[in-house]
Amino acid sequence: MKLTFSAEDEQFRQEVAGWLAANLCGEFEPIRFRGGPGDEHSFVAERKAWEQKLAEGGWTAIGWPKEFGGRGCSIEQQVIFNEEYARAGGPGRMGHIGETLVGPTLIAYGTAEQKEKYLPGIRAGKDLWCQGYSEPSAGSDLANVKTKAQFDEASNQWVLNGQKVWTSLAHESQFCFVVARTDPASTGQKGLGFFLVDMDQPGVTIRPIVQLTGTAEFNEVFFDDAVCSAGDIVGAPGDGWRVAMALLGFERGVSTLGQQMLFQSELDEIVKIAKENGAANDPSIRQRLADAHIGLRIMRYNSMRMMSGGEDGSLQKEAMIYKLYWASWHRNLGKLAMDVLGPDSELLLEAPYELNRLQSLFLFTRADTIYGGTNQIQRNLIAERALGMPREPRGTA
């Protein structure tokens, strides 16, 4: 892993910064620094248009191989892109799930037909995707899948029935990747399939979940005889767990850089306010701001180290600590934001009395250490899979 950048990389940095300065302005000026956690509902139409603007400039899917329309950028160049995107105030990406999760998974495991069918829309910033993993009553047990997929030979289609929950931006997405049980007699990680499902069909119902912030980024998604074609299963029936885990590898890989981009813009705003309102003169606040900066740098270098794995989504063991680390860091950042704001953190000064960005951040981050696997689950994963310790005793049903 390299920690410095070559002259060629620095030239790439100038290219990125120049394009952003010339294009993230005018009609796109209002979306600078918007769309982060707790702010996903803001400027949706404008951020969709921004996705296509990025694509026109060749700045989507920059890490994809050139044969699939990407730039074939190195990890170092992807880091540079995300750094400059954060520095310029680039908005939260609407297409990041397709670009950083679905795209790499299809490139690694998809058929030629699947790549031809789905990759162009993702790369163009036109097709948005959501994730169909979590289910009601499953908690952090991703393998506790109840959604069923049955193949109908008459129609040559898979028929899906079940429910997913906490599906981010499902109401804005054209497609969803769904893990469903192809063998009704199976349990756990066996007998699963990984499906590519069109959200615009009669068998799909999306119901928003209003959150503590008053917004509804998350949704419940119901599949009632929803269908996808025989060719829209990635990998073989029963092999969905392997594909699903590979996708999570990509989630913990390059996509983490985009997440850190949002974190950086939040930290920058908090530091700016601390300087303006005098909070930076408080020794304890200064210490916590420094700790936050250090923590974000550690996060970045750990991401670069864990991405030194294979191109099939496999990661180094450093990836095991990532969720626990960023979730705790981000929760602490939300609390720091409130302390920097002081009494203003509890006030809405003028109509329409909507939460400001940092108030939403604080409320949203209360969930960071719960969703996507609680901190307790993450510690078990580190102990058992990274350190090779005995499995925690499980209760019997």
XYZ file of C-alpha atoms in Angstrom:
397
model
C 0.000 0.000 0.000
C 1.347 3.410 -0.937
C 0.793 6.430 1.300
C 2.209 9.031 -1.057
C 1.123 10.065 -4.509
C 3.143 10.160 -7.704
C 3.519 13.156 -9.995
C 1.034 11.487 -12.329
C -1.437 11.138 -9.463
C -1.022 14.794 -8.505
C -1.709 15.761 -12.104
C -4.864 13.662 -11.873
C -5.752 15.609 -8.707
C -5.539 18.874 -10.622
C -7.776 17.458 -13.343
C -10.414 16.420 -10.780
C -10.268 19.726 -8.904
C -10.461 21.711 -12.130
C -13.501 19.857 -13.404
C -15.325 20.210 -10.091
C -14.558 23.937 -9.894
C -15.936 24.423 -13.395
C -19.052 22.295 -12.975
C -20.146 22.224 -9.310
C -21.499 25.734 -9.548
C -24.403 27.629 -11.101
C -27.492 25.413 -10.988
C -25.573 22.936 -8.813
C -24.323 25.491 -6.258
C -27.241 24.800 -3.809
C -26.346 21.114 -3.501
C -22.786 21.669 -2.323
C -22.257 19.930 1.044
C -25.820 18.534 0.986
C -27.180 14.995 0.940
C -25.206 13.417 3.776
C -26.563 11.186 6.564
C -29.848 12.589 7.811
C -29.951 14.875 4.781
C -30.649 12.305 2.060
C -34.072 13.820 1.380
C -32.608 17.149 0.288
C -32.328 18.274 -3.327
C -33.154 14.848 -4.721
C -33.960 16.022 -8.258
C -30.889 18.241 -8.381
C -28.639 15.465 -7.090
C -30.029 13.065 -9.707
C -29.165 15.641 -12.370
C -25.712 15.934 -10.818
C -25.198 12.180 -11.239
C -25.709 12.568 -14.976
C -23.458 15.631 -15.033
C -20.720 13.548 -13.425
C -21.278 10.834 -16.020
C -21.024 13.317 -18.882
C -17.651 14.369 -17.522
C -16.493 10.764 -17.174
C -16.473 10.906 -13.366
C -18.745 7.996 -12.551
C -17.438 4.467 -12.137
C -13.865 5.722 -12.290
C -12.558 2.537 -10.654
C -14.285 0.202 -13.131
C -12.114 -1.385 -15.812
C -12.044 0.557 -19.066
C -13.665 -2.318 -20.953
C -16.814 -1.682 -18.878
C -16.779 2.066 -19.405
C -14.763 3.052 -16.361
C -11.488 4.908 -16.167
C -9.553 2.049 -14.630
C -8.294 4.386 -11.920
C -5.904 3.042 -9.306
C -6.815 3.001 -5.623
C -4.629 6.052 -5.138
C -6.523 7.945 -7.838
C -9.862 6.922 -6.363
C -8.690 8.271 -3.022
C -7.665 11.511 -4.719
C -11.022 11.814 -6.453
C -12.864 11.398 -3.168
C -10.607 13.869 -1.403
C -11.158 16.528 -4.034
C -14.873 15.776 -4.201
C -15.096 16.401 -0.438
C -12.954 19.519 -0.677
C -15.245 20.943 -3.359
C -18.384 20.181 -1.331
C -19.635 17.458 -3.667
C -23.163 16.386 -2.645
C -24.053 12.948 -1.291
C -24.129 10.584 -4.224
C -27.493 9.208 -5.338
C -25.896 6.518 -7.502
C -23.291 5.174 -5.115
C -25.028 1.826 -4.457
C -25.132 1.010 -8.158
C -21.677 2.325 -8.892
C -19.728 0.957 -5.935
C -21.726 -2.168 -4.999
C -23.785 -3.572 -7.880
C -21.406 -2.615 -10.662
C -18.273 -4.253 -9.203
C -20.316 -7.317 -8.189
C -21.648 -7.774 -11.727
C -18.192 -7.229 -13.199
C -16.841 -9.977 -10.912
C -19.753 -12.441 -10.929
C -22.336 -11.371 -13.530
C -22.986 -12.887 -16.922
C -22.179 -11.059 -20.134
C -25.887 -10.380 -20.585
C -26.227 -8.914 -17.083
C -23.257 -6.641 -17.613
C -24.607 -5.432 -20.938
C -28.090 -4.915 -19.476
C -27.250 -3.076 -16.254
C -23.806 -1.497 -16.311
C -24.496 1.278 -18.880
C -27.437 2.697 -16.891
C -25.398 2.758 -13.698
C -22.423 4.368 -15.388
C -24.654 7.001 -17.019
C -26.043 8.030 -13.629
C -29.598 7.211 -14.759
C -30.392 3.926 -12.983
C -30.424 4.052 -9.185
C -30.245 0.895 -7.052
C -31.187 -0.062 -3.508
C -30.212 -2.975 -1.283
C -32.615 -5.794 -0.382
C -30.786 -7.502 2.484
C -32.363 -6.664 5.878
C -35.589 -8.343 6.928
C -38.041 -7.835 9.819
C -37.219 -9.831 12.957
C -33.804 -10.788 11.569
C -31.883 -8.203 13.583
C -28.229 -8.248 12.589
C -28.423 -11.837 11.314
C -28.122 -11.290 7.577
C -28.513 -14.999 6.853
C -31.928 -15.137 8.524
C -33.658 -14.681 5.163
C -37.374 -15.452 4.890
C -38.053 -13.914 1.482
C -38.622 -16.740 -0.986
C -37.861 -17.059 -4.679
C -39.512 -19.832 -6.677
C -38.750 -20.522 -10.319
C -41.798 -20.703 -12.599
C -40.920 -22.772 -15.652
C -44.072 -21.699 -17.512
C -43.121 -18.026 -17.534
C -39.344 -18.614 -17.267
C -39.259 -16.212 -14.337
C -38.358 -16.154 -10.663
C -41.313 -15.253 -8.425
C -40.427 -13.435 -5.179
C -42.494 -13.183 -2.008
C -41.415 -11.575 1.265
C -40.450 -8.329 2.891
C -37.307 -6.255 3.241
C -36.817 -3.366 5.635
C -34.534 -0.368 6.189
C -34.129 -0.147 2.416
C -32.386 3.170 1.809
C -33.814 5.273 -1.018
C -36.002 2.438 -2.329
C -38.586 5.044 -3.331
C -36.049 6.684 -5.641
C -34.563 3.510 -7.111
C -35.272 1.727 -10.374
C -33.715 -1.569 -9.279
C -33.038 -3.556 -6.109
C -30.650 -6.450 -5.501
C -32.451 -8.983 -3.362
C -31.201 -11.962 -1.375
C -33.969 -14.575 -1.281
C -34.279 -18.245 -0.389
C -34.385 -20.501 -3.458
C -34.533 -23.709 -1.413
C -37.496 -23.502 0.995
C -36.050 -26.338 3.125
C -32.728 -24.563 3.660
C -31.620 -22.455 6.586
C -28.889 -19.921 7.277
C -26.377 -19.197 4.541
C -27.370 -22.151 2.354
C -30.059 -22.225 -0.314
C -30.016 -18.505 -1.161
C -30.093 -16.611 -4.454
C -28.968 -13.097 -5.418
C -31.563 -11.430 -7.675
C -31.736 -8.238 -9.738
C -35.285 -6.923 -9.404
C -37.068 -4.139 -11.287
C -38.852 -1.955 -8.713
C -41.407 -0.634 -11.212
C -43.814 -3.569 -11.288
C -47.181 -4.420 -9.667
C -45.686 -6.930 -7.209
C -43.491 -4.358 -5.448
C -44.854 -2.078 -2.707
C -42.695 0.563 -1.034
C -43.716 2.029 2.303
C -41.625 4.847 3.851
C -40.393 4.701 7.441
C -40.484 8.109 9.104
C -37.351 8.510 11.193
C -36.426 10.530 14.277
C -35.296 13.305 11.956
C -38.822 13.568 10.502
C -37.639 12.383 7.102
C -38.031 9.018 5.386
C -34.797 7.882 3.779
C -35.577 4.268 4.734
C -38.422 2.106 3.527
C -40.165 -1.189 3.938
C -40.351 -3.084 0.635
C -42.910 -5.833 0.046
C -42.599 -8.430 -2.718
C -45.932 -10.053 -3.554
C -45.431 -12.327 -6.561
C -42.863 -9.862 -7.883
C -40.872 -11.303 -10.757
C -37.524 -11.173 -12.448
C -36.357 -13.058 -15.494
C -34.438 -16.326 -15.380
C -31.343 -14.402 -16.382
C -31.527 -11.979 -13.458
C -30.032 -14.226 -10.811
C -26.327 -13.602 -10.184
C -24.495 -16.870 -9.705
C -26.273 -20.188 -9.334
C -29.413 -20.796 -7.258
C -28.232 -21.635 -3.757
C -24.996 -19.684 -4.211
C -26.377 -16.276 -3.254
C -24.509 -16.025 0.040
C -21.139 -16.009 -1.718
C -22.258 -13.215 -4.051
C -23.839 -11.269 -1.186
C -20.630 -11.450 0.847
C -18.572 -10.330 -2.143
C -20.829 -7.304 -2.499
C -20.287 -6.460 1.165
C -16.586 -6.638 0.442
C -17.016 -3.882 -2.105
C -19.149 -1.952 0.399
C -16.308 -2.068 2.890
C -13.830 -1.202 0.164
C -13.907 1.634 -2.324
C -17.380 2.791 -1.314
C -16.000 3.615 2.121
C -14.034 6.405 0.497
C -17.253 8.050 -0.612
C -18.609 7.719 2.912
C -15.497 9.355 4.325
C -15.971 12.155 1.821
C -19.260 12.982 3.545
C -17.711 12.670 6.990
C -14.974 15.118 6.001
C -17.452 17.750 4.865
C -19.365 17.376 8.153
C -16.195 17.730 10.214
C -15.137 20.761 8.164
C -18.464 22.443 8.904
C -18.177 21.732 12.632
C -14.623 23.125 12.745
C -15.778 26.241 10.873
C -18.585 26.859 13.355
C -16.250 26.254 16.300
C -13.949 28.966 14.994
C -16.819 31.373 14.384
C -18.698 31.005 17.669
C -15.662 30.674 19.923
C -16.210 27.031 20.842
C -12.711 26.325 19.547
C -11.350 28.239 22.550
C -12.678 25.536 24.879
C -9.762 23.129 25.589
C -12.030 20.081 25.723
C -13.676 20.995 22.408
C -10.279 21.557 20.809
C -9.176 18.124 22.006
C -12.283 16.450 20.614
C -11.947 18.235 17.266
C -8.355 17.035 17.030
C -9.423 13.504 17.938
C -12.092 13.598 15.237
C -9.545 14.703 12.653
C -7.130 11.972 13.703
C -9.891 9.375 13.653
C -10.871 10.277 10.108
C -7.296 10.028 8.919
C -6.994 6.592 10.553
C -10.202 5.592 8.799
C -8.808 6.633 5.450
C -5.498 4.814 5.777
C -7.176 1.689 7.078
C -9.471 1.768 4.035
C -6.490 1.978 1.709
C -4.844 -0.915 3.537
C -7.907 -3.145 3.485
C -8.443 -2.487 -0.236
C -5.143 -4.162 -0.972
C -7.097 -7.415 -1.416
C -8.335 -9.132 -4.559
C -10.418 -7.607 -7.343
C -13.261 -10.008 -6.565
C -14.264 -7.999 -3.494
C -12.131 -9.916 -1.047
C -10.518 -7.642 1.533
C -7.746 -7.783 4.061
C -8.706 -8.530 7.660
C -8.473 -4.839 8.445
C -11.950 -4.610 6.926
C -13.355 -6.411 9.949
C -12.931 -3.365 12.169
C -14.352 -0.827 9.729
C -18.059 -0.790 10.672
C -17.362 -0.706 14.406
C -14.808 2.051 13.958
C -16.715 4.424 11.675
C -20.047 3.957 13.465
C -18.544 4.893 16.836
C -16.560 7.761 15.306
C -19.620 9.175 13.543
C -21.840 8.885 16.626
C -19.237 10.842 18.584
C -19.067 13.429 15.799
C -22.813 14.010 16.084
C -22.464 14.678 19.809
C -19.484 16.951 19.169
C -21.545 18.936 16.656
C -24.192 19.623 19.304
C -21.594 20.672 21.867
C -19.959 23.029 19.373
C -23.337 24.607 18.580
C -24.043 25.003 22.294
C -27.551 26.277 23.194
C -28.299 26.844 19.492
C -28.285 23.068 19.015
C -31.728 22.936 20.651
C -33.278 25.864 18.800
C -34.993 26.349 15.476
C -34.688 30.072 14.989
C -36.989 30.755 12.052
C -39.635 29.248 9.788
C -40.077 26.677 8.348
C -38.487 25.271 11.541
C -36.771 22.372 9.871
C -33.773 20.728 11.485
C -30.491 22.117 10.279
C -27.818 19.843 8.866
C -25.984 19.259 12.151
C -29.152 18.686 14.158
C -30.167 16.017 11.624
C -26.664 14.600 11.788
C -26.849 14.218 15.566
C -30.224 12.479 15.501
C -29.300 10.239 12.562
C -26.031 9.104 14.108
C -27.873 7.644 17.111
C -28.619 4.721 14.761
C -25.104 4.308 13.363
C -24.036 1.772 15.969
C -27.184 -0.293 15.407
C -27.961 -0.650 11.702
C -25.766 -2.746 9.438
C -24.782 -4.913 12.397
C -24.673 -3.562 15.943
C -21.406 -2.785 17.702
C -21.899 -5.956 19.741
C -22.240 -8.037 16.563
C -19.192 -6.352 15.061
C -17.086 -7.198 18.095
C -18.166 -10.835 17.835
C -17.190 -10.881 14.144
C -13.759 -9.455 14.947
C -13.228 -11.978 17.751
C -14.381 -15.024 15.803
C -13.372 -14.312 12.193
C -10.370 -12.000 12.518
C -8.817 -13.329 15.734
C -9.954 -16.953 15.437
C -11.479 -17.100 18.902
C -14.154 -19.687 19.797
C -17.700 -18.879 18.794
C -19.821 -17.149 21.383
C -22.255 -19.660 22.949
C -25.623 -19.385 21.200
C -28.931 -20.158 22.817
C -31.074 -22.973 21.476
C -34.564 -22.359 20.168
